mmCIF file of C-alpha atoms in Angstrom:
data_model
loop_
_atom_site.group_PDB
_atom_site.id
_atom_site.type_symbol
_atom_site.label_atom_id
_atom_site.label_comp_id
_atom_site.label_asym_id
_atom_site.label_seq_id
_atom_site.Cartn_x
_atom_site.Cartn_y
_atom_site.Cartn_z
ATOM 1 C CA MET A 1 119.327 112.857 124.667
ATOM 2 C CA THR A 2 122.996 113.847 125.095
ATOM 3 C CA ARG A 3 123.542 117.572 125.579
ATOM 4 C CA LEU A 4 126.243 118.577 123.126
ATOM 5 C CA ASP A 5 126.691 122.175 124.286
ATOM 6 C CA LYS A 6 128.437 121.667 127.623
ATOM 7 C CA VAL A 7 129.193 125.290 128.485
ATOM 8 C CA VAL A 8 128.007 126.566 131.860
ATOM 9 C CA PRO A 9 128.140 130.290 132.742
ATOM 10 C CA SER A 10 130.279 130.179 135.889
ATOM 11 C CA ALA A 11 132.607 128.034 137.957
ATOM 12 C CA ALA A 12 130.177 128.335 140.878
ATOM 13 C CA GLU A 13 127.385 126.787 138.824
ATOM 14 C CA ALA A 14 129.702 124.109 137.464
ATOM 15 C CA VAL A 15 130.588 122.791 140.942
ATOM 16 C CA ALA A 16 127.245 123.460 142.620
ATOM 17 C CA ASP A 17 126.271 119.782 142.874
ATOM 18 C CA VAL A 18 129.644 118.415 144.041
ATOM 19 C CA PRO A 19 128.699 116.868 147.405
ATOM 20 C CA ASP A 20 130.524 116.617 150.706
ATOM 21 C CA GLY A 21 132.640 113.471 150.800
ATOM 22 C CA ALA A 22 133.232 113.420 147.040
ATOM 23 C CA SER A 23 136.379 112.027 145.467
ATOM 24 C CA ILE A 24 137.979 114.432 142.987
ATOM 25 C CA ALA A 25 140.753 113.814 140.454
ATOM 26 C CA VAL A 26 142.592 117.081 139.764
ATOM 27 C CA GLY A 27 144.844 117.641 136.757
ATOM 28 C CA GLY A 28 147.970 119.720 136.452
ATOM 29 C CA PHE A 29 151.633 119.378 137.348
ATOM 30 C CA GLY A 30 153.009 121.387 140.247
ATOM 31 C CA LEU A 31 151.161 124.681 139.892
ATOM 32 C CA CYS A 32 151.077 124.374 136.112
ATOM 33 C CA GLY A 33 147.597 123.666 134.820
ATOM 34 C CA ASN A 34 145.877 123.971 138.191
ATOM 35 C CA PRO A 35 142.093 124.417 137.759
ATOM 36 C CA VAL A 36 142.131 127.230 140.316
ATOM 37 C CA ALA A 37 138.769 128.768 139.360
ATOM 38 C CA LEU A 38 137.042 125.451 140.042
ATOM 39 C CA ILE A 39 139.003 124.888 143.256
ATOM 40 C CA THR A 40 138.118 128.380 144.491
ATOM 41 C CA ALA A 41 134.453 127.907 143.617
ATOM 42 C CA LEU A 42 134.385 124.657 145.587
ATOM 43 C CA LEU A 43 136.101 126.407 148.494
ATOM 44 C CA GLU A 44 133.523 129.198 148.487
ATOM 45 C CA ARG A 45 130.684 126.684 148.340
ATOM 46 C CA GLY A 46 131.929 125.077 151.559
ATOM 47 C CA THR A 47 132.250 121.525 150.268
ATOM 48 C CA ARG A 48 134.245 119.369 152.685
ATOM 49 C CA ASP A 49 135.437 115.873 153.623
ATOM 50 C CA LEU A 50 137.014 115.449 150.179
ATOM 51 C CA HIS A 51 139.271 112.696 148.861
ATOM 52 C CA VAL A 52 141.576 114.352 146.333
ATOM 53 C CA VAL A 53 143.610 112.433 143.763
ATOM 54 C CA SER A 54 146.335 114.578 142.205
ATOM 55 C CA ASN A 55 150.038 114.498 141.484
ATOM 56 C CA ASN A 56 150.558 117.033 144.285
ATOM 57 C CA CYS A 57 148.562 119.246 146.642
ATOM 58 C CA GLY A 58 149.525 122.718 145.489
ATOM 59 C CA VAL A 59 151.347 125.044 147.858
ATOM 60 C CA ASP A 60 150.277 126.685 151.089
ATOM 61 C CA ASP A 61 148.318 129.524 149.491
ATOM 62 C CA TRP A 62 147.535 128.292 145.999
ATOM 63 C CA GLY A 63 145.898 125.458 144.115
ATOM 64 C CA LEU A 64 144.686 122.559 146.206
ATOM 65 C CA GLY A 65 146.521 124.126 149.145
ATOM 66 C CA LEU A 66 143.520 126.479 149.467
ATOM 67 C CA LEU A 67 141.185 123.574 150.192
ATOM 68 C CA LEU A 68 143.733 121.958 152.482
ATOM 69 C CA ALA A 69 144.223 125.107 154.572
ATOM 70 C CA ALA A 70 140.454 125.391 154.995
ATOM 71 C CA ASP A 71 140.270 121.814 156.334
ATOM 72 C CA ARG A 72 138.210 120.588 153.395
ATOM 73 C CA ILE A 73 140.390 117.595 152.411
ATOM 74 C CA ARG A 74 140.117 114.344 154.370
ATOM 75 C CA LYS A 75 142.435 112.220 152.224
ATOM 76 C CA ILE A 76 144.825 112.772 149.357
ATOM 77 C CA THR A 77 146.303 110.266 146.942
ATOM 78 C CA ALA A 78 149.419 111.826 145.428
ATOM 79 C CA SER A 79 152.979 111.171 144.314
ATOM 80 C CA TYR A 80 154.703 114.413 145.330
ATOM 81 C CA VAL A 81 153.935 116.542 148.375
ATOM 82 C CA GLY A 82 157.191 118.363 149.090
ATOM 83 C CA GLU A 83 156.230 122.019 148.521
ATOM 84 C CA ASN A 84 153.426 122.377 151.067
ATOM 85 C CA LYS A 85 154.311 122.984 154.725
ATOM 86 C CA GLU A 86 150.683 122.845 155.839
ATOM 87 C CA PHE A 87 150.348 119.474 154.154
ATOM 88 C CA ALA A 88 153.304 118.132 156.149
ATOM 89 C CA ARG A 89 151.949 119.591 159.398
ATOM 90 C CA ARG A 90 148.489 118.082 158.946
ATOM 91 C CA TYR A 91 149.861 114.714 157.898
ATOM 92 C CA LEU A 92 152.256 114.417 160.846
ATOM 93 C CA ALA A 93 149.592 115.681 163.272
ATOM 94 C CA GLY A 94 147.142 112.985 162.209
ATOM 95 C CA GLU A 95 144.735 115.428 160.567
ATOM 96 C CA LEU A 96 145.144 114.105 157.007
ATOM 97 C CA GLU A 97 145.205 110.660 155.427
ATOM 98 C CA VAL A 98 147.845 110.337 152.710
ATOM 99 C CA GLU A 99 148.226 107.586 150.140
ATOM 100 C CA LEU A 100 151.630 108.027 148.493
ATOM 101 C CA THR A 101 151.851 106.459 145.029
ATOM 102 C CA PRO A 102 154.753 106.367 142.545
ATOM 103 C CA GLN A 103 154.193 109.012 139.885
ATOM 104 C CA GLY A 104 154.008 106.719 136.877
ATOM 105 C CA THR A 105 151.810 104.293 138.777
ATOM 106 C CA LEU A 106 149.431 107.105 139.715
ATOM 107 C CA ALA A 107 149.168 108.173 136.081
ATOM 108 C CA GLU A 108 148.443 104.610 134.973
ATOM 109 C CA LYS A 109 145.899 104.067 137.773
ATOM 110 C CA LEU A 110 143.941 107.072 136.497
ATOM 111 C CA ARG A 111 144.281 106.012 132.851
ATOM 112 C CA ALA A 112 143.198 102.480 133.660
ATOM 113 C CA GLY A 113 140.198 103.726 135.611
ATOM 114 C CA GLY A 114 139.113 105.885 132.706
ATOM 115 C CA SER A 115 139.584 102.989 130.293
ATOM 116 C CA GLY A 116 137.502 100.488 132.244
ATOM 117 C CA ILE A 117 140.513 98.433 133.405
ATOM 118 C CA ALA A 118 140.112 97.277 136.999
ATOM 119 C CA ALA A 119 143.783 96.664 137.821
ATOM 120 C CA PHE A 120 147.209 96.055 136.309
ATOM 121 C CA PHE A 121 150.623 94.654 137.199
ATOM 122 C CA THR A 122 153.742 96.836 137.273
ATOM 123 C CA GLN A 123 157.352 96.382 138.375
ATOM 124 C CA THR A 124 157.361 99.781 140.078
ATOM 125 C CA GLY A 125 157.414 99.364 143.840
ATOM 126 C CA VAL A 126 158.411 95.706 143.968
ATOM 127 C CA GLY A 127 160.646 95.074 146.976
ATOM 128 C CA THR A 128 159.551 98.263 148.730
ATOM 129 C CA GLN A 129 156.791 99.243 151.146
ATOM 130 C CA VAL A 130 154.677 100.165 148.127
ATOM 131 C CA ALA A 131 154.230 96.429 147.585
ATOM 132 C CA GLU A 132 154.998 95.048 151.033
ATOM 133 C CA GLY A 133 152.780 97.465 152.946
ATOM 134 C CA GLY A 134 153.510 99.482 156.067
ATOM 135 C CA LEU A 135 153.625 102.988 154.581
ATOM 136 C CA PRO A 136 152.079 105.375 157.129
ATOM 137 C CA GLN A 137 148.817 106.723 155.717
ATOM 138 C CA ARG A 138 147.590 108.403 158.878
ATOM 139 C CA TYR A 139 149.282 109.224 162.167
ATOM 140 C CA ASP A 140 147.650 109.586 165.565
ATOM 141 C CA ALA A 141 147.965 112.673 167.752
ATOM 142 C CA ASP A 142 151.029 111.197 169.509
ATOM 143 C CA GLY A 143 152.955 110.540 166.324
ATOM 144 C CA GLY A 144 152.227 106.829 166.128
ATOM 145 C CA VAL A 145 150.996 105.144 162.968
ATOM 146 C CA ALA A 146 147.197 104.929 163.115
ATOM 147 C CA LEU A 147 146.764 103.523 159.602
ATOM 148 C CA ALA A 148 149.353 101.852 157.375
ATOM 149 C CA SER A 149 149.136 100.702 153.764
ATOM 150 C CA ALA A 150 148.236 97.071 153.156
ATOM 151 C CA ALA A 151 150.416 94.574 151.348
ATOM 152 C CA LYS A 152 149.650 94.078 147.658
ATOM 153 C CA GLU A 153 149.675 90.962 145.531
ATOM 154 C CA VAL A 154 153.028 90.254 143.858
ATOM 155 C CA ARG A 155 153.160 87.812 140.957
ATOM 156 C CA THR A 156 155.981 86.534 138.777
ATOM 157 C CA PHE A 157 155.753 86.794 134.981
ATOM 158 C CA ASP A 158 158.207 85.741 132.284
ATOM 159 C CA VAL A 159 159.459 88.840 130.450
ATOM 160 C CA GLU A 160 161.948 88.388 127.605
ATOM 161 C CA GLY A 161 162.701 84.908 128.882
ATOM 162 C CA GLU A 162 163.375 85.986 132.472
ATOM 163 C CA PRO A 163 161.118 85.733 135.542
ATOM 164 C CA ARG A 164 160.286 89.138 136.997
ATOM 165 C CA GLU A 165 158.104 90.184 139.887
ATOM 166 C CA PHE A 166 155.200 92.575 139.398
ATOM 167 C CA VAL A 167 152.887 94.207 141.932
ATOM 168 C CA LEU A 168 149.137 94.448 141.416
ATOM 169 C CA GLU A 169 147.796 98.011 141.425
ATOM 170 C CA GLN A 170 144.094 98.837 141.392
ATOM 171 C CA ALA A 171 142.755 101.472 139.020
ATOM 172 C CA ILE A 172 141.353 104.776 140.258
ATOM 173 C CA THR A 173 137.979 106.249 139.420
ATOM 174 C CA THR A 174 136.544 109.319 141.126
ATOM 175 C CA ASP A 175 133.198 111.026 141.469
ATOM 176 C CA VAL A 176 134.441 114.235 139.853
ATOM 177 C CA ALA A 177 137.427 115.524 137.865
ATOM 178 C CA PHE A 178 138.693 119.116 137.597
ATOM 179 C CA VAL A 179 141.036 120.120 134.754
ATOM 180 C CA HIS A 180 142.393 123.336 133.217
ATOM 181 C CA ALA A 181 142.855 123.593 129.437
ATOM 182 C CA GLU A 182 144.187 126.327 127.187
ATOM 183 C CA VAL A 183 141.414 125.924 124.599
ATOM 184 C CA GLY A 184 138.115 124.085 124.556
ATOM 185 C CA ASP A 185 135.042 124.003 122.369
ATOM 186 C CA ARG A 186 131.372 123.760 123.309
ATOM 187 C CA TYR A 187 131.429 119.993 122.848
ATOM 188 C CA GLY A 188 134.157 119.612 125.476
ATOM 189 C CA ASN A 189 137.102 118.880 123.188
ATOM 190 C CA LEU A 190 140.215 120.202 124.951
ATOM 191 C CA VAL A 191 143.735 121.339 124.086
ATOM 192 C CA PHE A 192 146.268 121.719 126.912
ATOM 193 C CA HIS A 193 149.394 123.884 126.969
ATOM 194 C CA ARG A 194 152.636 121.966 127.280
ATOM 195 C CA SER A 195 153.241 120.590 130.809
ATOM 196 C CA ALA A 196 149.742 121.626 131.891
ATOM 197 C CA ARG A 197 148.774 118.526 129.940
ATOM 198 C CA ASN A 198 150.514 116.304 132.519
ATOM 199 C CA PHE A 199 147.905 114.268 134.415
ATOM 200 C CA SER A 200 145.015 116.361 133.061
ATOM 201 C CA PRO A 201 143.660 113.986 130.378
ATOM 202 C CA LEU A 202 144.126 111.063 132.766
ATOM 203 C CA ALA A 203 142.328 112.814 135.623
ATOM 204 C CA ALA A 204 139.519 113.780 133.263
ATOM 205 C CA MET A 205 139.099 110.196 132.094
ATOM 206 C CA ALA A 206 138.920 108.864 135.648
ATOM 207 C CA GLY A 207 136.128 111.210 136.780
ATOM 208 C CA GLN A 208 132.508 110.150 136.463
ATOM 209 C CA LEU A 209 131.764 113.870 136.058
ATOM 210 C CA CYS A 210 134.494 115.954 134.413
ATOM 211 C CA ILE A 211 134.467 119.746 134.691
ATOM 212 C CA ALA A 212 136.944 121.710 132.575
ATOM 213 C CA GLN A 213 137.900 125.351 132.931
ATOM 214 C CA VAL A 214 139.279 126.748 129.668
ATOM 215 C CA GLU A 215 141.128 129.956 128.943
ATOM 216 C CA ARG A 216 139.609 130.300 125.503
ATOM 217 C CA LEU A 217 136.289 128.941 124.259
ATOM 218 C CA VAL A 218 135.867 128.273 120.533
ATOM 219 C CA GLU A 219 133.017 127.023 118.424
ATOM 220 C CA PRO A 220 132.717 123.407 117.298
ATOM 221 C CA GLY A 221 134.803 122.766 114.196
ATOM 222 C CA GLU A 222 137.448 125.389 114.997
ATOM 223 C CA LEU A 223 139.809 122.855 116.566
ATOM 224 C CA ASP A 224 141.842 120.646 114.278
ATOM 225 C CA PRO A 225 140.798 117.108 115.287
ATOM 226 C CA ASP A 226 144.445 116.025 115.177
ATOM 227 C CA ALA A 227 145.301 118.731 117.728
ATOM 228 C CA VAL A 228 142.728 117.655 120.334
ATOM 229 C CA HIS A 229 144.392 116.207 123.441
ATOM 230 C CA LEU A 230 141.177 115.081 125.137
ATOM 231 C CA PRO A 231 137.978 114.340 123.224
ATOM 232 C CA GLY A 232 134.728 115.775 124.507
ATOM 233 C CA VAL A 233 133.279 112.354 125.307
ATOM 234 C CA PHE A 234 135.180 112.546 128.610
ATOM 235 C CA VAL A 235 134.070 116.111 129.468
ATOM 236 C CA HIS A 236 130.655 117.035 130.854
ATOM 237 C CA ARG A 237 130.917 120.752 131.708
ATOM 238 C CA VAL A 238 133.033 123.588 130.322
ATOM 239 C CA VAL A 239 133.629 126.976 131.965
ATOM 240 C CA GLU A 240 135.462 129.810 130.209
ATOM 241 C CA VAL A 241 137.790 131.614 132.653
ATOM 242 C CA GLY A 242 139.673 133.922 130.267
ATOM 243 C CA THR A 243 143.302 134.227 129.253
ATOM 244 C CA ASP A 244 144.200 136.673 132.038
ATOM 245 C CA ILE A 245 143.518 134.177 134.831
ATOM 246 C CA GLU A 246 146.256 134.313 137.473
ATOM 247 C CA LYS A 247 149.027 131.731 137.194
ATOM 248 C CA ARG A 248 151.863 131.131 139.604
ATOM 249 C CA ILE A 249 155.301 129.560 139.514
ATOM 250 C CA GLU A 250 155.914 126.920 142.174
ATOM 251 C CA ARG A 251 159.657 127.440 142.511
ATOM 252 C CA ARG A 252 161.368 130.252 140.653
ATOM 253 C CA THR A 253 165.036 129.713 139.812
ATOM 254 C CA VAL A 254 167.305 132.212 138.103
ATOM 255 C CA ARG A 255 170.785 131.973 136.694
ATOM 256 C CA THR A 256 173.507 134.076 138.234
ATOM 257 C CA ASP A 257 176.240 135.554 136.073
ATOM 258 C CA ALA A 258 178.907 135.367 138.746
ATOM 259 C CA GLY A 259 182.240 134.648 137.137
ATOM 260 C CA ALA A 260 180.965 135.430 133.638
ATOM 261 C CA GLY A 261 183.769 137.953 133.127
ATOM 262 C CA GLU A 262 186.382 135.377 133.979
ATOM 263 C CA ARG A 263 185.072 133.055 131.282
ATOM 264 C CA GLY A 264 185.583 135.783 128.674
#
């Protein structure tokens, strides 16, 4: 019988059975929407040898960067890794395997995996190392390429009467998914806040086991069905973390008013 009430009392309990070597899809965009309570609980549990699939890997002291700094991540599949110095150090030193994927392609690979689609063709990456292979995925200790990406199938299709090349991309499914939502109910229906929605529904769909941390837990029926971003069928566990959970800004920029008087 399906358990409708998916609430568990703590993040520690929610991640207690995530094994070493697991693959984990993690939602969020930059530091926005990072499921930090779940990441921290996994860190404290000591789980290691992880393959993480996420748009990025946090920063040096926050988000997925916490797991990276503790040497818990073996491989990461991501599209953007530019804000994490420890990530760059580990990658170049041969301590981390990295599979770089175009951002839109990564999103579609997760969506396809969650939808039961094994693979798809896309124009993104045609004529580059994404399709032709040779992207360094792991370096050796001397700086040489120990593992490079393989070439992918490229096929020509007629689109609007013109032949165009497309590259075959395989879908992604993972053992587990971690997401952060603004509101969730006991059945696992989730509502995300603005850009925290980026990648989160897709990551949730791709995970065989999806764990959601929510800022606010409501009772079934309180959410307008038309407002639900991710239906509870994709979510298996829900943890309430509260609205005062710490959030960080990845890169703060401010406007200067230099020269404002001259404009007047």
